[in-house]
Coordinates of C-alpha atoms and ligand atoms in Angstrom, one line a residue:
X1 CA 31.4 101.5 107.8
X2 CA 30.2 98.0 107.4
X3 CA 31.1 95.9 110.4
X4 CA 29.3 92.6 111.0
X5 CA 29.3 90.0 113.6
X6 CA 29.9 89.7 117.3
X7 CA 32.0 92.4 118.9
X8 CA 32.3 94.8 121.9
X9 CA 30.2 97.9 121.6
X10 CA 32.9 100.4 120.8
X11 CA 35.1 98.0 118.9
X12 CA 35.8 99.1 115.3
X13 CA 38.6 98.5 112.9
X14 CA 38.6 102.3 112.5
X15 CA 40.6 102.3 115.7
X16 CA 43.4 100.5 113.8
X17 CA 43.4 103.0 111.0
X18 CA 41.3 100.8 108.8
X19 CA 38.5 103.3 108.2
X20 CA 38.1 102.4 104.5
X21 CA 37.8 98.7 104.4
X22 CA 34.7 97.6 102.4
X23 CA 33.6 95.3 105.3
X24 CA 34.9 93.9 108.6
X25 CA 33.6 90.5 109.6
X26 CA 34.0 90.1 113.4
X27 CA 34.4 86.7 115.2
X28 CA 32.7 84.6 112.6
X29 CA 32.1 81.0 113.4
X30 CA 34.3 78.2 112.0
X31 CA 31.4 77.3 109.7
X32 CA 31.1 80.8 108.4
X33 CA 34.8 81.1 107.8
X34 CA 34.9 77.7 106.1
X35 CA 32.0 78.8 103.8
X36 CA 33.6 82.1 103.0
X37 CA 36.8 80.4 102.1
X38 CA 35.0 78.0 99.7
X39 CA 33.0 80.8 98.1
X40 CA 36.1 82.8 97.5
X41 CA 37.7 79.8 95.8
X42 CA 40.4 79.7 98.4
X43 CA 39.8 76.2 99.7
X44 CA 38.1 72.8 99.4
X45 CA 36.3 70.6 101.9
X46 CA 37.9 67.1 102.4
X47 CA 35.8 64.0 102.7
X48 CA 36.5 64.2 106.5
X49 CA 35.0 67.7 106.6
X50 CA 38.2 69.6 107.1
X51 CA 39.0 72.7 105.1
X52 CA 42.1 72.4 102.9
X53 CA 43.9 75.5 101.6
X54 CA 47.2 76.4 99.9
X55 CA 49.2 79.0 101.8
X56 CA 50.8 80.2 98.6
X57 CA 54.5 80.9 97.9
X58 CA 55.5 80.3 101.5
X59 CA 54.9 76.9 103.0
X60 CA 57.1 77.5 106.0
X61 CA 58.4 80.3 108.1
X62 CA 60.8 82.9 106.7
X63 CA 63.2 83.5 109.6
X64 CA 65.4 85.9 107.6
X65 CA 62.5 88.2 107.2
X66 CA 61.4 88.5 110.8
X67 CA 62.2 91.8 112.4
X68 CA 61.8 93.5 115.8
X69 CA 61.4 97.2 116.1
X70 CA 64.5 98.7 117.8
X71 CA 63.5 101.5 120.2
X72 CA 64.0 102.5 123.8
X73 CA 62.1 99.5 125.1
X74 CA 64.0 96.9 123.1
X75 CA 67.4 98.4 122.3
X76 CA 69.1 97.2 125.4
X77 CA 67.0 94.1 126.2
X78 CA 66.7 92.2 122.9
X79 CA 69.5 89.9 121.8
X80 CA 70.1 91.4 118.4
X81 CA 71.6 89.4 115.5
X82 CA 70.6 87.1 112.7
X83 CA 67.6 85.9 114.7
X84 CA 66.3 89.2 116.0
X85 CA 66.8 91.6 113.1
X86 CA 66.5 95.3 113.8
X87 CA 64.1 97.6 112.0
X88 CA 63.5 101.2 112.8
X89 CA 60.2 102.6 114.2
X90 CA 60.0 104.9 111.1
X91 CA 60.1 101.9 108.8
X92 CA 57.5 100.2 110.9
X93 CA 55.1 103.2 110.7
X94 CA 55.6 103.6 107.0
X95 CA 54.8 99.9 106.4
X96 CA 51.9 100.0 108.8
X97 CA 50.5 103.0 106.7
X98 CA 51.0 101.1 103.5
X99 CA 49.2 98.0 105.0
X100 CA 46.2 100.0 106.0
X101 CA 46.1 101.7 102.6
X102 CA 46.3 98.3 100.9
X103 CA 43.3 97.1 103.0
X104 CA 41.1 100.1 102.0
X105 CA 38.3 98.8 99.8
X106 CA 38.9 95.2 100.8
X107 CA 37.2 93.0 103.3
X108 CA 38.9 92.0 106.5
X109 CA 38.2 89.3 109.1
X110 CA 38.7 90.2 112.8
X111 CA 39.1 87.7 115.6
X112 CA 39.3 88.4 119.3
X113 CA 41.4 85.7 121.1
X114 CA 43.9 85.3 123.8
X115 CA 47.1 83.6 124.7
X116 CA 48.0 81.8 128.0
X117 CA 45.6 79.4 129.6
X118 CA 46.7 80.5 133.1
X119 CA 44.4 83.5 134.0
X120 CA 47.3 85.2 135.8
X121 CA 49.2 85.6 132.4
X122 CA 46.3 86.0 130.0
X123 CA 47.1 88.2 127.0
X124 CA 44.3 89.4 124.8
X125 CA 45.0 89.5 121.1
X126 CA 42.9 91.0 118.3
X127 CA 43.8 89.4 115.0
X128 CA 42.9 91.1 111.6
X129 CA 43.4 89.0 108.5
X130 CA 42.9 89.5 104.8
X131 CA 41.7 86.0 104.2
X132 CA 39.0 84.0 106.0
X133 CA 41.0 80.8 106.5
X134 CA 43.8 82.8 108.2
X135 CA 41.1 83.8 110.7
X136 CA 40.0 80.2 111.1
X137 CA 43.7 79.5 111.9
X138 CA 43.7 82.1 114.6
X139 CA 40.5 80.7 116.0
X140 CA 42.0 77.3 116.2
X141 CA 45.4 78.1 117.5
X142 CA 44.7 80.8 120.0
X143 CA 42.5 80.5 123.0
X144 CA 38.8 81.3 122.4
X145 CA 37.0 83.8 124.6
X146 CA 33.4 83.2 125.5
X147 CA 30.6 85.2 123.8
X148 CA 30.3 87.2 127.0
X149 CA 34.1 87.9 127.0
X150 CA 34.0 89.0 123.3
X151 CA 31.3 91.5 124.2
X152 CA 33.6 93.1 126.8
X153 CA 36.8 92.5 125.0
X154 CA 39.8 94.8 125.3
X155 CA 42.7 93.9 123.1
X156 CA 46.2 94.3 124.4
X157 CA 48.1 93.1 121.3
X158 CA 47.2 93.3 117.6
X159 CA 48.2 91.2 114.7
X160 CA 47.5 92.3 111.1
X161 CA 48.3 89.7 108.5
X162 CA 48.0 90.6 104.8
X163 CA 49.5 87.9 102.5
X164 CA 48.6 90.0 99.4
X165 CA 50.7 93.1 100.4
X166 CA 54.4 93.2 99.7
X167 CA 57.0 95.6 101.1
X168 CA 59.3 97.6 98.9
X169 CA 62.7 96.5 100.4
X170 CA 64.6 99.5 99.1
X171 CA 62.2 102.0 100.8
X172 CA 60.9 100.0 103.7
X173 CA 64.0 98.5 105.2
X174 CA 63.0 94.9 104.7
X175 CA 65.1 92.2 102.9
X176 CA 62.4 91.3 100.4
X177 CA 58.7 91.7 99.9
X178 CA 57.5 89.4 102.7
X179 CA 58.0 90.4 106.3
X180 CA 57.0 89.8 109.9
X181 CA 57.6 92.8 112.2
X182 CA 57.1 92.8 116.0
X183 CA 56.7 96.1 117.7
X184 CA 56.8 95.8 121.5
X185 CA 56.0 99.4 122.1
X186 CA 53.0 99.5 119.9
X187 CA 52.1 95.9 120.9
X188 CA 51.6 95.0 117.3
X189 CA 52.7 92.4 114.8
X190 CA 52.4 93.1 111.1
X191 CA 52.8 90.3 108.6
X192 CA 52.9 90.8 104.8
X193 CA 53.7 88.9 101.7
X194 CA 53.3 85.5 103.2
X195 CA 50.2 83.3 103.9
X196 CA 52.1 80.8 106.0
X197 CA 49.9 80.6 109.1
X198 CA 52.8 79.5 111.4
X199 CA 54.0 83.1 111.3
X200 CA 50.9 84.2 113.2
X201 CA 51.4 81.7 116.1
X202 CA 55.2 82.0 116.2
X203 CA 54.8 85.8 116.2
X204 CA 53.0 85.7 119.4
X205 CA 55.2 83.0 120.8
X206 CA 58.2 85.4 120.3
X207 CA 56.3 88.1 122.1
X208 CA 55.7 85.8 125.1
X209 CA 59.3 84.7 125.0
X210 CA 60.1 88.3 125.7
X211 CA 57.4 89.4 128.1
X212 CA 57.2 86.3 130.4
X213 CA 60.9 85.8 131.3
X214 CA 61.8 89.5 131.1
X215 CA 58.8 91.1 133.0
X216 CA 57.2 88.2 134.8
X217 CA 59.9 85.8 135.8
X218 CA 58.1 82.9 134.1
X219 CA 60.1 80.5 131.9
X220 CA 58.7 80.3 128.4
X221 CA 59.4 77.1 126.6
X222 CA 59.2 75.6 123.1
X223 CA 57.8 72.4 124.3
X224 CA 54.7 70.2 124.4
X225 CA 53.1 69.0 127.6
X226 CA 50.8 66.3 128.9
X227 CA 49.7 65.1 132.3
X228 CA 49.1 61.6 133.8
X229 CA 46.1 60.5 135.8
X230 CA 48.0 61.2 139.0
X231 CA 48.7 64.8 137.9
X232 CA 52.3 64.1 136.9
X233 CA 53.2 66.5 134.2
X234 CA 55.7 65.8 131.4
X235 CA 57.2 68.3 129.0
X236 CA 58.9 67.6 125.7
X237 CA 61.3 70.2 124.3
X238 CA 62.5 69.8 120.8
X239 CA 63.2 71.5 117.5
X240 CA 60.9 71.1 114.5
X241 CA 60.2 67.6 113.5
X242 CA 61.6 66.0 116.6
X243 CA 58.3 64.8 117.9
X244 CA 56.7 67.4 120.3
X245 CA 53.2 67.1 118.8
X246 CA 53.4 63.4 118.0
X247 CA 54.7 62.2 121.3
X248 CA 52.5 64.5 123.5
X249 CA 49.4 63.0 121.8
X250 CA 49.2 60.0 124.1
X251 CA 45.9 58.2 124.7
X252 CA 46.9 57.2 128.2
X253 CA 47.7 60.8 129.3
X254 CA 45.9 64.1 129.0
X255 CA 47.2 66.7 126.6
X256 CA 48.1 70.2 127.9
X257 CA 49.5 71.5 124.6
X258 CA 51.7 70.6 121.7
X259 CA 54.2 73.5 121.2
X260 CA 54.4 76.5 123.5
X261 CA 54.2 76.7 127.3
X262 CA 55.1 78.7 130.4
X263 CA 56.4 77.4 133.7
X264 CA 55.5 79.7 136.5
X265 CA 56.0 79.0 140.3
X266 CA 52.9 76.8 140.4
X267 CA 52.0 75.7 136.9
X268 CA 52.9 74.6 133.4
X269 CA 50.4 76.4 131.2
X270 CA 49.7 76.3 127.5
X271 CA 50.0 79.6 125.6
X272 CA 47.7 78.3 122.8
X273 CA 44.3 76.8 122.3
X274 CA 45.1 74.4 119.6
X275 CA 47.7 72.2 117.9
X276 CA 49.6 72.6 114.6
X277 CA 50.6 69.1 113.5
X278 CA 52.8 67.9 110.7
X279 CA 50.8 65.7 108.3
X280 CA 53.6 64.0 106.3
X281 CA 53.0 60.3 106.1
X282 CA 50.2 60.6 108.7
X283 CA 48.3 57.3 109.3
X284 CA 45.4 56.5 111.6
X285 CA 47.3 53.4 112.8
X286 CA 50.5 55.3 113.9
X287 CA 48.9 58.6 115.1
X288 CA 45.2 58.0 115.7
X289 CA 44.6 61.0 117.9
X290 CA 46.0 63.5 115.3
X291 CA 44.4 61.6 112.4
X292 CA 41.0 61.8 114.0
X293 CA 41.4 65.5 114.9
X294 CA 41.3 66.3 111.2
X295 CA 37.6 66.9 110.9
X296 CA 35.2 69.8 110.4
X297 CA 36.8 73.0 111.8
X298 CA 40.3 71.8 111.2
X299 CA 42.5 73.7 108.6
X300 CA 44.8 71.6 106.4
X301 CA 47.6 73.3 104.6
X302 CA 49.4 72.5 101.3
X303 CA 48.2 68.8 101.1
X304 CA 47.2 66.9 97.9
X305 CA 44.3 64.6 97.3
X306 CA 44.3 61.2 95.7
X307 CA 43.4 61.8 92.0
X308 CA 39.8 62.7 91.5
X309 CA 38.8 62.5 95.1
X310 CA 38.7 64.7 98.2
X311 CA 40.6 62.1 100.2
X312 CA 43.9 63.5 101.5
X313 CA 47.0 61.7 100.4
X314 CA 49.3 62.3 103.3
X315 CA 52.3 60.8 101.6
X316 CA 52.2 63.4 98.8
X317 CA 54.7 66.1 99.4
X318 CA 54.7 67.7 96.0
X319 CA 53.9 71.1 97.4
X320 CA 56.0 70.8 100.5
X321 CA 57.3 68.3 103.1
X322 CA 55.8 70.7 105.7
X323 CA 52.2 69.9 105.2
X324 CA 50.2 70.9 108.3
X325 CA 46.9 70.8 110.0
X326 CA 45.7 73.3 112.7
X327 CA 42.8 72.3 115.0
X328 CA 41.4 73.5 118.3
X329 CA 42.6 71.5 121.3
X330 CA 39.2 70.0 122.0
X331 CA 39.6 67.9 118.8
X332 CA 41.9 65.8 120.9
X333 CA 39.6 63.7 123.1
X334 CA 41.7 63.8 126.3
X335 CA 42.9 67.4 126.3
X336 CA 42.9 69.3 129.5
X337 CA 40.9 72.5 129.6
X338 CA 41.9 75.0 130.8
X339 CA 45.2 73.8 129.6
X340 CA 47.5 73.8 132.6
X341 CA 48.9 71.4 135.2
X342 CA 51.5 70.9 137.9
X343 CA 55.1 71.8 137.3
X344 CA 56.8 68.9 135.5
X345 CA 58.0 65.7 137.1
X346 CA 59.7 64.6 133.8
X347 CA 61.4 66.7 131.2
X348 CA 62.2 65.2 127.8
X349 CA 64.7 66.8 125.4
X350 CA 63.8 65.4 121.9
X351 CA 66.4 65.3 119.2
X352 CA 66.3 63.6 115.8
X353 CA 69.9 62.6 115.4
X354 CA 70.3 61.6 111.8
X355 CA 73.9 60.5 112.4
X356 CA 72.7 57.6 114.4
X357 CA 75.0 58.4 117.3
X358 CA 72.9 59.4 120.3
X359 CA 71.2 56.7 122.4
X360 CA 67.4 56.5 122.0
X361 CA 66.9 57.4 125.7
X362 CA 69.3 58.5 128.4
X363 CA 69.1 60.1 131.7
X364 CA 70.7 63.4 132.3
X365 CA 72.4 65.0 135.4
X366 CA 71.6 68.6 136.1
X367 CA 74.9 69.6 134.4
X368 CA 74.1 67.6 131.3
X369 CA 70.6 68.9 131.3
X370 CA 71.9 72.4 131.2
X371 CA 74.5 71.5 128.6
X372 CA 72.0 69.9 126.2
X373 CA 69.4 72.7 126.8
X374 CA 71.9 75.4 125.8
X375 CA 73.1 73.3 122.9
X376 CA 69.6 72.5 121.5
X377 CA 70.9 69.8 119.1
X378 CA 69.1 68.1 116.3
X379 CA 70.0 67.2 112.7
X380 CA 68.4 68.1 109.5
X381 CA 68.3 65.5 106.8
X382 CA 69.4 67.1 103.6
X383 CA 67.0 67.3 100.7
X384 CA 66.9 65.0 97.8
X385 CA 69.6 66.7 95.8
X386 CA 71.8 64.3 94.0
X387 CA 75.1 63.7 95.8
X388 CA 74.1 65.2 99.0
X389 CA 73.8 62.4 101.5
X390 CA 75.1 63.8 104.8
X391 CA 72.7 65.2 107.3
X392 CA 73.5 68.6 108.8
X393 CA 73.8 69.4 112.5
X394 CA 71.5 72.1 113.9
X395 CA 72.2 73.8 117.2
X396 CA 69.4 76.0 118.3
X397 CA 69.7 77.2 121.9
X398 CA 66.9 76.2 124.3
X399 CA 65.5 74.2 121.4
X400 CA 63.9 77.3 120.0
X401 CA 66.5 80.0 119.4
X402 CA 64.5 81.3 116.4
X403 CA 61.8 82.5 118.7
X404 CA 63.9 83.9 121.5
X405 CA 64.2 87.7 121.7
X406 CA 66.4 87.5 124.8
X407 CA 69.8 86.0 125.2
X408 CA 69.6 82.2 125.6
X409 CA 71.3 82.3 128.9
X410 CA 68.3 84.1 130.4
X411 CA 66.0 81.0 129.7
X412 CA 68.8 78.6 130.7
X413 CA 69.2 80.4 134.1
X414 CA 65.5 80.2 134.8
X415 CA 65.5 76.4 133.9
X416 CA 68.7 75.9 136.0
X417 CA 67.0 77.5 139.0
X418 CA 64.0 75.3 138.7
X419 CA 66.0 72.1 138.4
X420 CA 68.2 73.0 141.4
X421 CA 65.1 73.8 143.4
X422 CA 63.3 70.6 142.5
X423 CA 66.0 67.8 142.5
X424 CA 63.2 65.2 141.9
X425 CA 62.6 66.2 138.4
X426 CA 63.9 63.6 135.9
X427 CA 65.5 65.0 132.7
X428 CA 65.8 62.6 129.7
X429 CA 67.4 62.9 126.4
X430 CA 65.3 61.1 123.8
X431 CA 66.6 60.6 120.3
X432 CA 63.8 60.1 117.8
X433 CA 66.4 60.0 114.9
X434 CA 68.3 57.2 113.3
X435 CA 69.4 53.8 114.6
X436 CA 71.6 51.2 113.1
X437 CA 73.7 53.7 111.2
X438 CA 73.4 57.2 109.9
X439 CA 70.7 58.5 107.5
X440 CA 70.5 56.2 104.4
X441 CA 72.3 53.3 106.2
X442 CA 70.2 52.9 109.4
X443 CA 66.6 53.8 109.7
X444 CA 64.5 56.2 111.9
X445 CA 63.7 54.5 115.2
X446 CA 60.1 53.2 115.2
X447 CA 57.6 55.5 116.8
X448 CA 56.3 52.5 118.9
X449 CA 59.8 52.1 120.5
X450 CA 60.1 55.8 121.3
X451 CA 56.7 55.7 122.8
X452 CA 57.5 52.6 124.9
X453 CA 60.7 54.2 126.3
X454 CA 58.8 57.4 127.2
X455 CA 56.0 55.4 128.9
X456 CA 58.7 53.4 130.8
X457 CA 60.4 56.6 131.9
X458 CA 57.0 58.1 133.0
X459 CA 56.0 55.0 134.9
X460 CA 59.2 54.9 136.9
X461 CA 60.3 51.7 135.2
X462 CA 63.7 53.1 134.4
X463 CA 64.4 54.0 138.0
X464 CA 65.7 50.7 139.1
X465 CA 67.4 49.3 136.0
X466 CA 71.1 49.1 135.3
X467 CA 72.7 51.9 133.2
X468 CA 75.7 52.1 131.0
X469 CA 77.7 55.2 130.3
X470 CA 78.2 56.4 126.8
X471 CA 81.9 56.6 126.1
X472 CA 81.9 59.9 124.3
X473 CA 78.8 61.7 125.5
X474 CA 78.9 60.5 129.1
X475 CA 75.2 59.8 128.9
X476 CA 73.5 57.2 131.2
X477 CA 71.8 54.7 128.9
X478 CA 69.4 52.2 130.5
X479 CA 70.5 48.6 129.7
X480 CA 66.9 47.4 129.7
X481 CA 63.5 48.9 129.0
X482 CA 60.1 47.1 128.8
X483 CA 58.8 46.4 125.3
X484 CA 62.1 47.4 123.7
X485 CA 64.8 45.1 122.4
X486 CA 68.0 45.6 124.6
X487 CA 70.3 45.9 121.5
X488 CA 68.9 49.2 120.4
X489 CA 69.4 50.9 123.8
X490 CA 73.1 51.3 123.1
X491 CA 73.5 52.8 119.6
X492 CA 77.0 51.3 119.1
X493 CA 75.5 47.8 119.2
X494 CA 73.2 48.6 116.3
X495 CA 76.1 49.6 113.9
X496 CA 77.7 46.7 112.1
X497 CA 80.9 48.8 111.6
X498 CA 82.0 49.8 115.2
X499 CA 84.9 51.9 114.0
X500 CA 82.5 53.9 111.8
X501 CA 80.3 54.5 114.8
X502 CA 83.2 55.7 116.9
X503 CA 84.4 58.0 114.2
X504 CA 80.9 59.5 113.8
X505 CA 80.5 59.9 117.5
X506 CA 83.7 61.8 117.8
X507 CA 82.7 63.9 114.8
X508 CA 79.4 64.8 116.4
X509 CA 81.0 65.5 119.8
X510 CA 83.4 67.9 118.1
X511 CA 80.4 69.8 116.6
X512 CA 78.9 70.0 120.0
X513 CA 82.1 71.4 121.5
X514 CA 82.6 73.9 118.7
X515 CA 79.0 75.1 119.0
X516 CA 79.2 75.4 122.8
X517 CA 82.3 77.7 122.5
X518 CA 80.1 80.8 122.2
X519 CA 78.5 80.0 125.6
X520 CA 81.5 78.5 127.4
X521 CA 82.6 81.8 129.1
X522 CA 79.2 82.1 130.9
X523 CA 78.8 78.4 131.8
X524 CA 79.6 77.0 135.2
X525 CA 82.1 74.2 135.8
X526 CA 79.3 71.8 136.4
X527 CA 77.9 72.5 132.9
X528 CA 81.3 72.5 131.2
X529 CA 82.0 69.1 132.8
X530 CA 79.0 67.7 131.0
X531 CA 80.5 68.3 127.5
X532 CA 81.3 65.2 125.5
X533 CA 84.8 63.9 125.6
X534 CA 86.6 63.8 122.3
X535 CA 90.1 62.7 123.4
X536 CA 91.3 60.2 120.8
X537 CA 91.2 56.7 122.4
X538 CA 94.4 54.6 122.2
Ligands
LIG601 P1 57.1 71.5 115.1 O1 57.9 72.3 116.1 O2 57.5 71.9 113.7 O3 55.6 71.5 115.3 P2 57.3 68.8 116.3 O4 58.4 68.7 117.3 O5 55.9 69.0 116.9 O6 57.6 69.9 115.2 P3 56.1 66.5 115.1 O7 55.0 67.3 114.4 O8 55.7 65.7 116.2 O9 57.3 67.5 115.4 O10 56.9 65.6 114.0 C1 57.5 64.4 114.2 C2 57.4 63.7 112.8 O11 58.3 62.5 112.8 C3 56.1 63.1 112.7 O12 55.8 63.2 111.3 C4 56.2 61.7 113.1 O13 55.3 60.8 112.5 C5 57.6 61.3 112.7 N1 58.3 60.3 113.4 C6 58.8 59.2 112.9 N2 59.4 58.4 113.9 C7 59.3 59.0 115.0 C8 59.7 58.7 116.3 N3 60.4 57.7 116.7 N4 59.3 59.6 117.3 C9 58.7 60.8 117.0 N5 58.3 61.1 115.7 C10 58.6 60.2 114.7
LIG602 MN1 54.5 70.5 116.7

């Protein structure tokens, strides 16, 4: 067989059943992968030197097509349902056989990498991809072993990703042609029918969200993290689009990571070795660190150029609103490597409330922190369809239910224990959504104000100011904050129609209470007392 490149002596794709591939390229450099992509007509170099590709039909994850193999290991531990969908070991084996058959006669790219920057939790991963740019993604997003480590590499988990292969739903037990299947017993993820790279990183995230809390008593978190000069760590939880990547890139603090972390007894550590940033409306002025990270080695997805140029037009969303760039963490000048730090001093829950109801920053009690963590609220702004103007509430437990194989209370309990044990940790709710009215009436709060509020919280400037209590949500809202106009700190002040605000606040509170119903029986009185109050005021 033809296997080229850097690898351990006995390593071969034949061990994976891939005896008949035409060639296996091992651990190619970013330059080689970029070159191969261009030669294969799969991508273009931008004028900044980044590689731009199209991921194909899928420009986002497909959560309805993500399965976990149900067997003796997972049957009684995984929280089965719409998020963690069962598939049988037999279906997995059949599909795995079909994937290896599909790859015979084709070239594959192999990458040795690992997850978890804390050596105590390091997990070696071997990634096999059909396309060279998928391999570049794995290089950028996972942690990169040294040459020496590659020569002695023993993989624990495997990912095989083949966008060109489609399942036969009737025979293979999938919903449609594309699929992501996690097999905890075989320690393998197989991905077919989609080229969206986010499936690769979120596949491993889901694996760690099982292993770390379940087997190692470490809290795994969908959050970004950065650290101040004095070693004070801040973590930022939030659903997609709420600002984890944007707000963790702060020139005055060092980046630990932008999306996935573990919190052990002694550390907050990054699972990944890179960032995956949204590109929509990106400008150098508003987000200089991310803008400047998009250089040679970075992988842009589904962007468009200005006509007749190779200059990226970040405002163009004709392929998708979810345009993305993946880059290794050292593209951010002040990243910490290895990426870990102290346990957090400040925790931010980010939400993008498109109803314009929640305050831009508020300080949470432990009970409120647990309530909001379990709720995991944000709002999705509806598409551009005619007539649809109302945003939609989204509740995703622990700000990442889509990636949690265990019941949400498992993660909530771990967080609760940590908050109880460390009463000095501040927990803040930061609303990066709409101010001055709901979506289409008000506008999204300016990034510079959100940054100013976070900076104030981090510097202790909100410790000795006066607070007001939100009437419905019971949240403590600072009355003043450096560099921010006082009026916007209480959202009710920003609405010209106060009755409309009150009505919206009650409506949102009702949604919170309805959603929380499914967890209420397991929640303590302290948590239940943190629920919003919807009693009709006289
Ligand atoms: P994902 O989990 O999908 O990676 P994320 O939480 O990392 O999502 P970001 O990539 O940071 O989300 O996206 C936030 C988007 O919202 C960016 O495009 C950013 O420019 C924009 N934005 C606008 N106003 C604000 C604000 N006040 N705070 C944060 N982000 C803002
Ligand atoms: Mn992000």
